[in-house]
XYZ file of C-alpha atoms in Angstrom:
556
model
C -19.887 5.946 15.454
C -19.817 4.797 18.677
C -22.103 7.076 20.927
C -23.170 10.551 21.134
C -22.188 11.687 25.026
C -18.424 11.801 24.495
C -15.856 15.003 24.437
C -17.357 18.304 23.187
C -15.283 21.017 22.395
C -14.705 24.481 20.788
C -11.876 26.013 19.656
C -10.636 28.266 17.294
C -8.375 26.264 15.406
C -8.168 22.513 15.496
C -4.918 20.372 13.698
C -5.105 17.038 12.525
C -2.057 15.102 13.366
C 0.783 15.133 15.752
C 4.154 14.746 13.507
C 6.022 17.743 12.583
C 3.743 19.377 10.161
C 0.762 19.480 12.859
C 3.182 20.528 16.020
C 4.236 23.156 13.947
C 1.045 24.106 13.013
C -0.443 24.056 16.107
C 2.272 26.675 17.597
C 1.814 28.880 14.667
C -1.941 29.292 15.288
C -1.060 29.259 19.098
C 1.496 32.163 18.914
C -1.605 33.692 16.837
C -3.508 34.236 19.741
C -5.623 31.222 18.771
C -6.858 28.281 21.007
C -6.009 24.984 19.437
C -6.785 21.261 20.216
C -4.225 18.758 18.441
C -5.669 15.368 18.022
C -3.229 12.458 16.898
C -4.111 9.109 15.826
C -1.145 8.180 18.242
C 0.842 9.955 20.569
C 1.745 13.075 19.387
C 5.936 13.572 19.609
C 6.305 9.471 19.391
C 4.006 7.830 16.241
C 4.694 8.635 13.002
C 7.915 7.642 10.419
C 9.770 10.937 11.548
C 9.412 10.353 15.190
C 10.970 6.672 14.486
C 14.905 7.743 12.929
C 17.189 9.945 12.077
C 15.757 12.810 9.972
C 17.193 14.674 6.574
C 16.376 18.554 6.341
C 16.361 20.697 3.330
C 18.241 23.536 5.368
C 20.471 25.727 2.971
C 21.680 29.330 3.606
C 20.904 32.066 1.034
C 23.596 31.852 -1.312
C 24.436 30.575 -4.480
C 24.415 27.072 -3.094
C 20.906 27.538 -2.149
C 19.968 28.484 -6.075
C 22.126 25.687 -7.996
C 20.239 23.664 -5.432
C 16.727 24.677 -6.324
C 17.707 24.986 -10.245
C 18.515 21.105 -10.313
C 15.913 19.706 -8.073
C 13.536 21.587 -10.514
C 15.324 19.966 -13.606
C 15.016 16.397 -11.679
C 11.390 16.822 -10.843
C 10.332 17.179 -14.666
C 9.917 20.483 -14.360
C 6.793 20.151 -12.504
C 7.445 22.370 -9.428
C 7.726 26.124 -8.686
C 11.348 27.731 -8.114
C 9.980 30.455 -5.987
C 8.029 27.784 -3.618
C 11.315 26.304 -3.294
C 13.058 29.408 -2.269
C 10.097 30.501 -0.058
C 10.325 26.877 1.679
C 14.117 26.574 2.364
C 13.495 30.585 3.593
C 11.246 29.328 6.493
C 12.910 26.675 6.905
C 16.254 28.231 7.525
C 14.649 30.722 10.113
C 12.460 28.093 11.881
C 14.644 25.364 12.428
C 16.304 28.399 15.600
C 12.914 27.642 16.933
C 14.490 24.665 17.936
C 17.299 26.380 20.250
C 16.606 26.181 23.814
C 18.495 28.911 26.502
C 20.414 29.345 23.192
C 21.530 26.085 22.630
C 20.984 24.367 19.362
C 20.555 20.854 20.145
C 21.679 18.821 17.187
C 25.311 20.189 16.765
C 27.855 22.333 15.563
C 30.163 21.413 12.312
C 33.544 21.731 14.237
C 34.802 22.760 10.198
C 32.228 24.740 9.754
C 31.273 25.949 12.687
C 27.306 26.094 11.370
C 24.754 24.411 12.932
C 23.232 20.740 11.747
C 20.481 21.961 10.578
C 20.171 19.019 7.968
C 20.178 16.291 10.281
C 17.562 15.907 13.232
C 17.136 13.161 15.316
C 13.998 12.665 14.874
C 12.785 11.099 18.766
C 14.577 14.179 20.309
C 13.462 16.388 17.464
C 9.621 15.301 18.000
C 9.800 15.268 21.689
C 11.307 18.715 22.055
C 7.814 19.888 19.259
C 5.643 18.196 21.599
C 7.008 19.847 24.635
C 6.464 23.156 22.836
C 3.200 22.921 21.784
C 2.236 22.255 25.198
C 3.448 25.052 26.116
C 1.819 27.150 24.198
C -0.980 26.027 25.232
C -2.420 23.359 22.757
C -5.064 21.083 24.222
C -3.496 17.848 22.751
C -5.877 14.795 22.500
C -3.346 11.903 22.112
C -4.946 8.347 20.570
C -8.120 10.012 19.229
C -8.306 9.358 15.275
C -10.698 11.329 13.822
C -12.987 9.817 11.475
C -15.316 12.794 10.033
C -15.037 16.615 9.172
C -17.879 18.213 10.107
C -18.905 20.870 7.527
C -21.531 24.091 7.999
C -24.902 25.172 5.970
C -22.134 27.197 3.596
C -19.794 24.153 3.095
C -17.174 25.428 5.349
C -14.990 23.179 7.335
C -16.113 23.752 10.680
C -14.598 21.155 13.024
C -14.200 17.021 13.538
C -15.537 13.978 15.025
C -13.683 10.942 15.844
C -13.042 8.288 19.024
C -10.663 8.121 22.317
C -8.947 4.748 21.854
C -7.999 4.980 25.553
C -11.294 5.854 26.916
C -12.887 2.726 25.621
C -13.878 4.310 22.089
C -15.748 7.091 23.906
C -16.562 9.712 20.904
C -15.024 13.087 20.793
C -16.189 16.180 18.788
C -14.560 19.687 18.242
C -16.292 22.266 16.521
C -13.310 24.795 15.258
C -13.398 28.170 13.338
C -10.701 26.600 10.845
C -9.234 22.989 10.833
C -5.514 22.053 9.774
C -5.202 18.562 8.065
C -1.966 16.840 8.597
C -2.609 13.331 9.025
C 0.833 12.035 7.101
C 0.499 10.514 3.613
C -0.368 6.942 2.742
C 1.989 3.940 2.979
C -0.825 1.800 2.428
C 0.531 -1.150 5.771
C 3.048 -1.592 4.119
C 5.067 -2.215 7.071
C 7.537 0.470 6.255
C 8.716 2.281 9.500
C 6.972 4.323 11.634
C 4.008 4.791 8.835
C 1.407 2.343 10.839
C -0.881 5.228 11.341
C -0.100 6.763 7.450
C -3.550 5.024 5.848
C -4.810 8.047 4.020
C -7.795 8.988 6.319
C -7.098 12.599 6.380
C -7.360 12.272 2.834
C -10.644 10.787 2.343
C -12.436 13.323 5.567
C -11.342 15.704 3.113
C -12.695 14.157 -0.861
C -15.516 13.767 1.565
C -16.244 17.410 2.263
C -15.052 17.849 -1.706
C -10.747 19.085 -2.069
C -9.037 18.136 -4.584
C -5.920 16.372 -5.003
C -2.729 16.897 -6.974
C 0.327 14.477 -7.828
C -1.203 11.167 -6.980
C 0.356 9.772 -9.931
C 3.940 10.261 -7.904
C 3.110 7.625 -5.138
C 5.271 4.797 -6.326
C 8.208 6.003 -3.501
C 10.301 2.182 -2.478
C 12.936 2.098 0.131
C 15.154 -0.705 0.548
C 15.097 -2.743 3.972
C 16.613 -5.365 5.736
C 14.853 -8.702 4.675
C 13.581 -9.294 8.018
C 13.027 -5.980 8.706
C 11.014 -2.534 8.272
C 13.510 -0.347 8.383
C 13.293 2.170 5.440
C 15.322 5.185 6.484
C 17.699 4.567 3.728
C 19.784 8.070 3.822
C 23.162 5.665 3.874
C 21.949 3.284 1.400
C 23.746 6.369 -0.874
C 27.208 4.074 0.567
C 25.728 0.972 -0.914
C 26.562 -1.324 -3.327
C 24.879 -4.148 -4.498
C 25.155 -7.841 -5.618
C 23.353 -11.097 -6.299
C 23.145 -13.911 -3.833
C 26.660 -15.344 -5.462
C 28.660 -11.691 -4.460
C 28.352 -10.901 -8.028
C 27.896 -6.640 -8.363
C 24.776 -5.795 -9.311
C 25.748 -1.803 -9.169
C 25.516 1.043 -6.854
C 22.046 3.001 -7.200
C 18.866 2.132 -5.545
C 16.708 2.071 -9.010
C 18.936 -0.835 -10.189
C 18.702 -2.470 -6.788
C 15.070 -2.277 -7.837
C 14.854 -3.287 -11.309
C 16.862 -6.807 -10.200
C 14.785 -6.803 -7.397
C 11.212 -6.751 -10.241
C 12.517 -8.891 -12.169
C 13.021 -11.434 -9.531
C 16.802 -11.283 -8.601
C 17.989 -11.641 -5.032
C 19.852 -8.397 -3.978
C 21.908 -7.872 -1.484
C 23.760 -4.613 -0.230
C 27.007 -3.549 1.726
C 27.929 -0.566 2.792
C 31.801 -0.439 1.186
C 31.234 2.872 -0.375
C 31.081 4.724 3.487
C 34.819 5.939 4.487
C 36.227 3.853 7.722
C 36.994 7.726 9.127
C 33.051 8.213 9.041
C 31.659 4.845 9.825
C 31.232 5.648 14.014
C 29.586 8.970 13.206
C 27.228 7.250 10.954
C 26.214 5.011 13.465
C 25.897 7.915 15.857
C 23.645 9.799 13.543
C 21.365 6.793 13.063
C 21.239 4.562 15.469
C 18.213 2.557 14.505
C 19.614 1.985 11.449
C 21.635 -0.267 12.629
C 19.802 -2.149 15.473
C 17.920 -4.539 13.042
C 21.380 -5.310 11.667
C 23.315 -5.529 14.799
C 21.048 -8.405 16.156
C 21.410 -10.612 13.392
C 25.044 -10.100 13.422
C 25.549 -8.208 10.565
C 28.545 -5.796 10.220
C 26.807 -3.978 7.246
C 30.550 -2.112 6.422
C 31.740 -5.235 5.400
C 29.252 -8.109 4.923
C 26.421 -8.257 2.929
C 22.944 -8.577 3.640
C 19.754 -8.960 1.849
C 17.312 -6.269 1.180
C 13.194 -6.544 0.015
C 11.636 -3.116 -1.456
C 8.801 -1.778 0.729
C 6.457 0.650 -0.765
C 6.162 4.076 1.466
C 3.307 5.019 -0.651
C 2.496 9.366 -0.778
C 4.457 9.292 2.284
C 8.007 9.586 0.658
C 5.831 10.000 -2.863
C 4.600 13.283 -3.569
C 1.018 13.117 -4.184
C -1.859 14.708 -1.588
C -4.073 17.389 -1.254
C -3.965 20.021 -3.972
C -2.578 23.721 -2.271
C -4.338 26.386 -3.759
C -2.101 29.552 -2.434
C 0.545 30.596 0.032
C -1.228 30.269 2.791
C -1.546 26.668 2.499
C -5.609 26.573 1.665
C -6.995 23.802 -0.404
C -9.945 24.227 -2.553
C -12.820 23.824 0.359
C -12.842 26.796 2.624
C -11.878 26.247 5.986
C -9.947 23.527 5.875
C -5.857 24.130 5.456
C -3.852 21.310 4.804
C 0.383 20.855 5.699
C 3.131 18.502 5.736
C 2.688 15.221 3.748
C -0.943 14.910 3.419
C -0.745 17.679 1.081
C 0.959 17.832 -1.874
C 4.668 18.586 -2.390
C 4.785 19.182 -5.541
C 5.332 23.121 -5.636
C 9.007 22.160 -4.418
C 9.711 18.531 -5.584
C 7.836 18.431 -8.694
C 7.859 14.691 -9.845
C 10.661 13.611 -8.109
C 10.470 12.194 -4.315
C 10.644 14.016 -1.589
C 11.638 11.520 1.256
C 13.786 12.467 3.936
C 15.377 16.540 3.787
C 12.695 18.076 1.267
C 9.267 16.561 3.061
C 10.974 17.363 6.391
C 11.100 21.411 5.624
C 8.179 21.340 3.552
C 6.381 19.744 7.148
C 8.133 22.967 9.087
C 7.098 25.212 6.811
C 3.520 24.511 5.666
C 2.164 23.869 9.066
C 3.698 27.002 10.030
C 1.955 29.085 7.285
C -1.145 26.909 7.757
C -1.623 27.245 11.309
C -0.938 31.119 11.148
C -3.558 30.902 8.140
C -6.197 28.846 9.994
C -5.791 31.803 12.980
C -6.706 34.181 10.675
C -9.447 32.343 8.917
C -11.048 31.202 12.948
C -11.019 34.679 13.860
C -13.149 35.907 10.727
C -15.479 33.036 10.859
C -16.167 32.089 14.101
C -17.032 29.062 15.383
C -20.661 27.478 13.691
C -23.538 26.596 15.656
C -24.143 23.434 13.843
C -22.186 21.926 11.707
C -22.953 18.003 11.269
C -20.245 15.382 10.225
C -20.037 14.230 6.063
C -19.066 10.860 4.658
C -18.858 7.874 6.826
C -17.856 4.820 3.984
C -16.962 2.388 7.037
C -18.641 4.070 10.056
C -22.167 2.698 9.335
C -22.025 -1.012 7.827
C -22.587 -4.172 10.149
C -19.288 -4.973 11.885
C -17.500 -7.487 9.169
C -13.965 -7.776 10.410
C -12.951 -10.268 7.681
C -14.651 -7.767 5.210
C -12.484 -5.104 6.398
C -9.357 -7.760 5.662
C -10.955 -8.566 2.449
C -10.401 -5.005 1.301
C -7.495 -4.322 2.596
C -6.050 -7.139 1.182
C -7.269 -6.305 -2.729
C -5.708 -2.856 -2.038
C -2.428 -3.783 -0.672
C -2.473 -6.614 -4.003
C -2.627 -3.553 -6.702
C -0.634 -1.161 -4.567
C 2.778 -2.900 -2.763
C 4.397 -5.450 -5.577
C 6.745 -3.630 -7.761
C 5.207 -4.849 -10.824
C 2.292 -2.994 -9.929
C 4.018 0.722 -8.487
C 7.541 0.812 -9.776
C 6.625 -0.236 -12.950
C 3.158 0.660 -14.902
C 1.230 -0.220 -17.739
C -2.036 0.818 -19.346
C -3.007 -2.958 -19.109
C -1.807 -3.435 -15.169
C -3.439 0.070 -14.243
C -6.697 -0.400 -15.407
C -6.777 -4.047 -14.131
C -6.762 -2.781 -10.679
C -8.669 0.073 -11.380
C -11.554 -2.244 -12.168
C -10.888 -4.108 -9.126
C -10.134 -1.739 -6.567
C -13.575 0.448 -8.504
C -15.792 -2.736 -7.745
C -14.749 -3.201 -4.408
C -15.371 0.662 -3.543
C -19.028 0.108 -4.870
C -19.587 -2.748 -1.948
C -17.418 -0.680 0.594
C -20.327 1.300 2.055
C -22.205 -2.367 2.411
C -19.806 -4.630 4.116
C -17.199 -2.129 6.219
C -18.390 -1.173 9.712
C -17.341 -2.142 12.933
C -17.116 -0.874 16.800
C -14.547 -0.175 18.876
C -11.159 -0.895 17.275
C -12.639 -2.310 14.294
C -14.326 0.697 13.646
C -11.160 2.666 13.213
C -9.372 0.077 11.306
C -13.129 -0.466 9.040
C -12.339 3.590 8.275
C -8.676 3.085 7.745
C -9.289 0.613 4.892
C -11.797 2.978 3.255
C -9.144 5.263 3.323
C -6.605 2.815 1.713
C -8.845 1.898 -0.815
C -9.971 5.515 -1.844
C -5.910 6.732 -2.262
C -5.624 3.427 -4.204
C -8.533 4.619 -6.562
C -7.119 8.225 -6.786
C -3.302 6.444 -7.405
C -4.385 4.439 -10.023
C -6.265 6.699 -11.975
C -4.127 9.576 -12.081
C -1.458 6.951 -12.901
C -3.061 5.696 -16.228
C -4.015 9.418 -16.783
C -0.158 10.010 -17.021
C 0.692 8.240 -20.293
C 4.257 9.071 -20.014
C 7.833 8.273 -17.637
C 8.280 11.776 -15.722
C 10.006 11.987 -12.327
C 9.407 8.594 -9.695
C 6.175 8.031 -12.351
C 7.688 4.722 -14.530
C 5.198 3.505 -17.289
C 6.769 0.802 -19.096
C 4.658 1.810 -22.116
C 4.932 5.133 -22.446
C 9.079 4.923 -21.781
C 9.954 8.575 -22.891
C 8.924 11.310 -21.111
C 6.519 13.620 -22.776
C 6.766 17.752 -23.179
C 3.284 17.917 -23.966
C 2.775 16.247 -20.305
C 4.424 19.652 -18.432
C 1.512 20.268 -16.500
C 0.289 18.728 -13.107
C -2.420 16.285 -12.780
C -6.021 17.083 -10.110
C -7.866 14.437 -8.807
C -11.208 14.381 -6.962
C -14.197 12.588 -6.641
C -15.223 9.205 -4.462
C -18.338 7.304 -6.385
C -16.537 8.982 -9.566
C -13.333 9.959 -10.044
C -12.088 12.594 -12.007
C -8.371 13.434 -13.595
C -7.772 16.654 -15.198
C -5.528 18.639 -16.359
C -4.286 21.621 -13.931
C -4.713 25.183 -16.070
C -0.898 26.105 -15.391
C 1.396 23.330 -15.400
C 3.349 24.528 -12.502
C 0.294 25.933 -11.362
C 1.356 29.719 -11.410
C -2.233 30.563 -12.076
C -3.607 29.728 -8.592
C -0.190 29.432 -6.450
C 2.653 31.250 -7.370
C 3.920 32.957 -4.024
C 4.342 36.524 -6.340
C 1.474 36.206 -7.984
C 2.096 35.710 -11.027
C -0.026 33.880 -14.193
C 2.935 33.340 -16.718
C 2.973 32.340 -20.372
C 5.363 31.159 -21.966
C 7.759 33.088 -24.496
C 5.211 32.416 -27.046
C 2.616 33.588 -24.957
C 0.703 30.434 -25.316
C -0.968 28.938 -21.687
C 2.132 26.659 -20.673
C -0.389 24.095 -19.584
C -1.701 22.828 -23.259
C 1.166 22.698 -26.121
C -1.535 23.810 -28.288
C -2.273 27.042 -26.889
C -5.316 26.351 -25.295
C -5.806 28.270 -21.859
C -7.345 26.224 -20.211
C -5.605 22.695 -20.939
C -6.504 19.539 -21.896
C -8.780 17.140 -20.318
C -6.950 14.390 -18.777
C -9.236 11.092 -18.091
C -12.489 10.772 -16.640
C -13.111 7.420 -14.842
C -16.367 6.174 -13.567
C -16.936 3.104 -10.483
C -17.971 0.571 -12.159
């Protein structure tokens, strides 16, 4: 990395990642009593697919609504997630989202029916700039375009701070040594181009396989949106007022998934939004704004003419997949390091099943609220370490190779962004690209590197390339259709397969099979390790406590 005379600081707690899942972590573990540094790969309140749109929130009140509502998301997830995460989630979520009120005034609106607040709809620029304005007043030290690159881990394997680079102060290195550390670095949309996930490549995940946590759901990555053809804009929340035809007008149907399955097998879709009622076509374009622009320029009146639509992959980001939670407070399995919003797993409330828009957006509220309040607790235990050195570094210490760094990136986004290799999986497609992407992870250590720029960007495709490895994997591991997971060979879904998948490993990766299948045993918010009416483990359907062994893969 590029020198050793940069930025030193200590802290008590310091978050990874300036989207809503690290702002409101970082007030949490400020209104703690901790001191916090933010550092975002960006700038905090602006980068980021939330900052970039309109923005969906799971916000129910108690009520029956709120339990019919967690009942069939939990039936549509394959049964995968935890009913009382859910209802602990939309809890926070209800009471945090008055956080939000300033002098008493709730800034996204009032249902003139209703009279309830909007609490499911944020726009996300104001939303993001009014978190950014709070954390800095609480006192965060926010370190705006500084990606870190490295954990930095004490003698006991404790999580004891980062390393990375100021983009603005020509590269300069910056290191904070921390009593706790909150990862929330987004998921991985692998450059997709999908919007507002530039800076989504997966590099929180790999600081932390380096440093050893686990990960959970990777299988569920195969989220698509549909855009504009000439465009990147994914927020597809009206896309529910769509139908869809062929390049001749002929109707195709009215679902996204078929949109997609023409779409794979090579059929030119096209969408209009005829399904949206004239009454609420203005407030639609109020709500969303950007949603329209792309349209708008080419001339497109998307109410009444059609216009064609690509798939874009958005990866773990609208997927499910990330780093496996192993309680309530948000912990993962290496101490010291706490991990919220989409970088971690969202399994525990979506199961199977994406979790794009209103379900990632108050899981991001309330895990980096529990986190940061965690990571408080844990800094003020532990201290801060005397020395604590950085771990990993696959694409910190090679010769600079820029068209290496291509290369990979390249062979990742080739097994990773066609349909034919996300949206719909076989054994044979799976472990072709598990050889390949294996192979090229063997040479990564050789030929990335770089300074400067192409330093970050030499990290950013280790990243990419490590979440492909863990994606494809867990993917074969899964021989069965359950939730957004489609294998085209294994058609049916499975009950034998009712239990969640853990990844881990980087030379070697490993897929097993979690002990609980909703993992009660390590995470249930009341404690509980369940069986089920016949008393067996749920997690094996033949009875054996601790599961079944899932796949074991090797590099090649």
């Amino acid at each position: 990395m590029n020198g050793t005379d940069g930025t030193e600081i200590d802290t008590d707690v310091l978050v990874l990642g300036g989207g809503p899942a690290g702002t409101w972590a970082a007030l949490a573990a400020a209104r703690a009593g901790s001191r916090v540094v933010l550092a975002d790969k960006g700038y905090c309140g602006t980068s980021g697919p939330t900052a970039s749109g309109g923005n969906n929130l799971w916000y129910l009140p108690p009520g029956p609504e709120r339990a019919a509502a967690v009942d069939r998301r939990h039936a549509e997830g394959g049964l995968l997630s935890e009913p009382a995460w859910m209802h602990r989630v939309l809890d926070e979520t209800y009471r945090r989202v008055d956080d939000l009120a300033v002098n008493g005034r709730y800034p996204f609106g009032v249902d003139p029916e209703t009279g309830r607040r909007r609490g499911s709809s944020l726009q996300g620029p104001e939303y993001m700039r009014r978190m950014r304005r709070m954390v800095h007043r609480a006192g965060v030290r926010i370190l705006d375009q500084s990606p870190a690159l490295q954990l930095l881990v004490d003698a006991d394997g404790v999580v004891a701070g980062a390393t990375g680079v100021h983009r603005r102060q020509g590269y300069e290195s910056w290191t904070v040594r921390a009593g706790a550390v909150v990862l929330a670095t987004g998921g991985c949309a692998f450059l997709s181009g999908s919007f507002g996930t530039d800076v989504d490549t997966g590099d929180g995940h790999l600081m932390a396989a380096e440093a050893g946590a686990e990960f959970s759901g990777m299988e569920f990555s195969s989220a698509y949106a549909l855009a504009p053809s000439w465009s990147g804009h994914t927020k597809g929340l009206f896309m529910q007022f769509a139908t869809f035809y062929d390049d001749q007008g002929a109707r195709l149907g009215d679902d996204r998934a078929t949109a997609m399955r023409y779409l794979l097998d090579g059929v030119p879709v096209h969408a209009r939004l005829d399904r949206a009622h004239p009454d609420h076509r203005d407030l639609m374009r109020r709500s969303q704004p950007n949603y329209f622009l792309p349209l708008d320029k080419a001339g497109i009146d998307p109410f009444t003419e059609m216009y064609p639509v690509r798939a874009v992959l958005e990866g773990t980001v609208r997927g499910t997949g990330g780093l496996r939670i192993t309680g309530t407070d948000c912990g993962t399995s290496v101490p010291g390091l706490f991990a919220a919003g989409d970088v971690a797993t969202r399994e525990l409330i979506t199961g199977g099943r994406s979790g794009g828009g209103s379900h990632n957006g108050a899981w991001a509220m309330s895990s980096g609220s529990w986190s940061g309040a965690a990571a408080a607790g844990f800094a003020r235990r532990r201290g801060v370490a005397d020395v604590a050195p950085p771990i990993g570094g696959v694409g910190l210490v090679g010769d600079p190779d820029r068209a290496a760094t291509r290369s990979i990136i390249g062979l990742v986004q080739e097994h990773t962004l066609p349909l034919e290799r996300s949206f719909r999986r076989t054994a044979r497609s799976l472990e072709d690209s598990i050889a390949a992407l294996d192979d090229a992870w063997t040479a990564a250590p050789v030929v990335l590197g770089g300074r400067g720029r192409e330093l970050v960007r030499a990290r950013s495709g280790a990243a990419l390339l490590a979440v492909a490895r863990w994606v494809s994997h867990t993917a074969l591991a899964r021989a069965e259709t359950r939730g957004m997971h489609v294998r085209a060979d294994h058609a049916d879904t499975d009950p034998g397969f009712r239990y969640r998948l853990v990844t881990s490993g980087l030379d070697r990766v490993d897929v097993r099979a979690e002990s609980d299948p909703a993992g009660r045993a390590e995470s249930d918010p009341a404690g509980r390790a369940e069986s089920d009416p016949a008393g067996r483990a749920e997690s094996d359907p033949a009875g054996r406590a601790e599961g079944r062994p899932a796949r074991r893969g090797a590099s090649r």
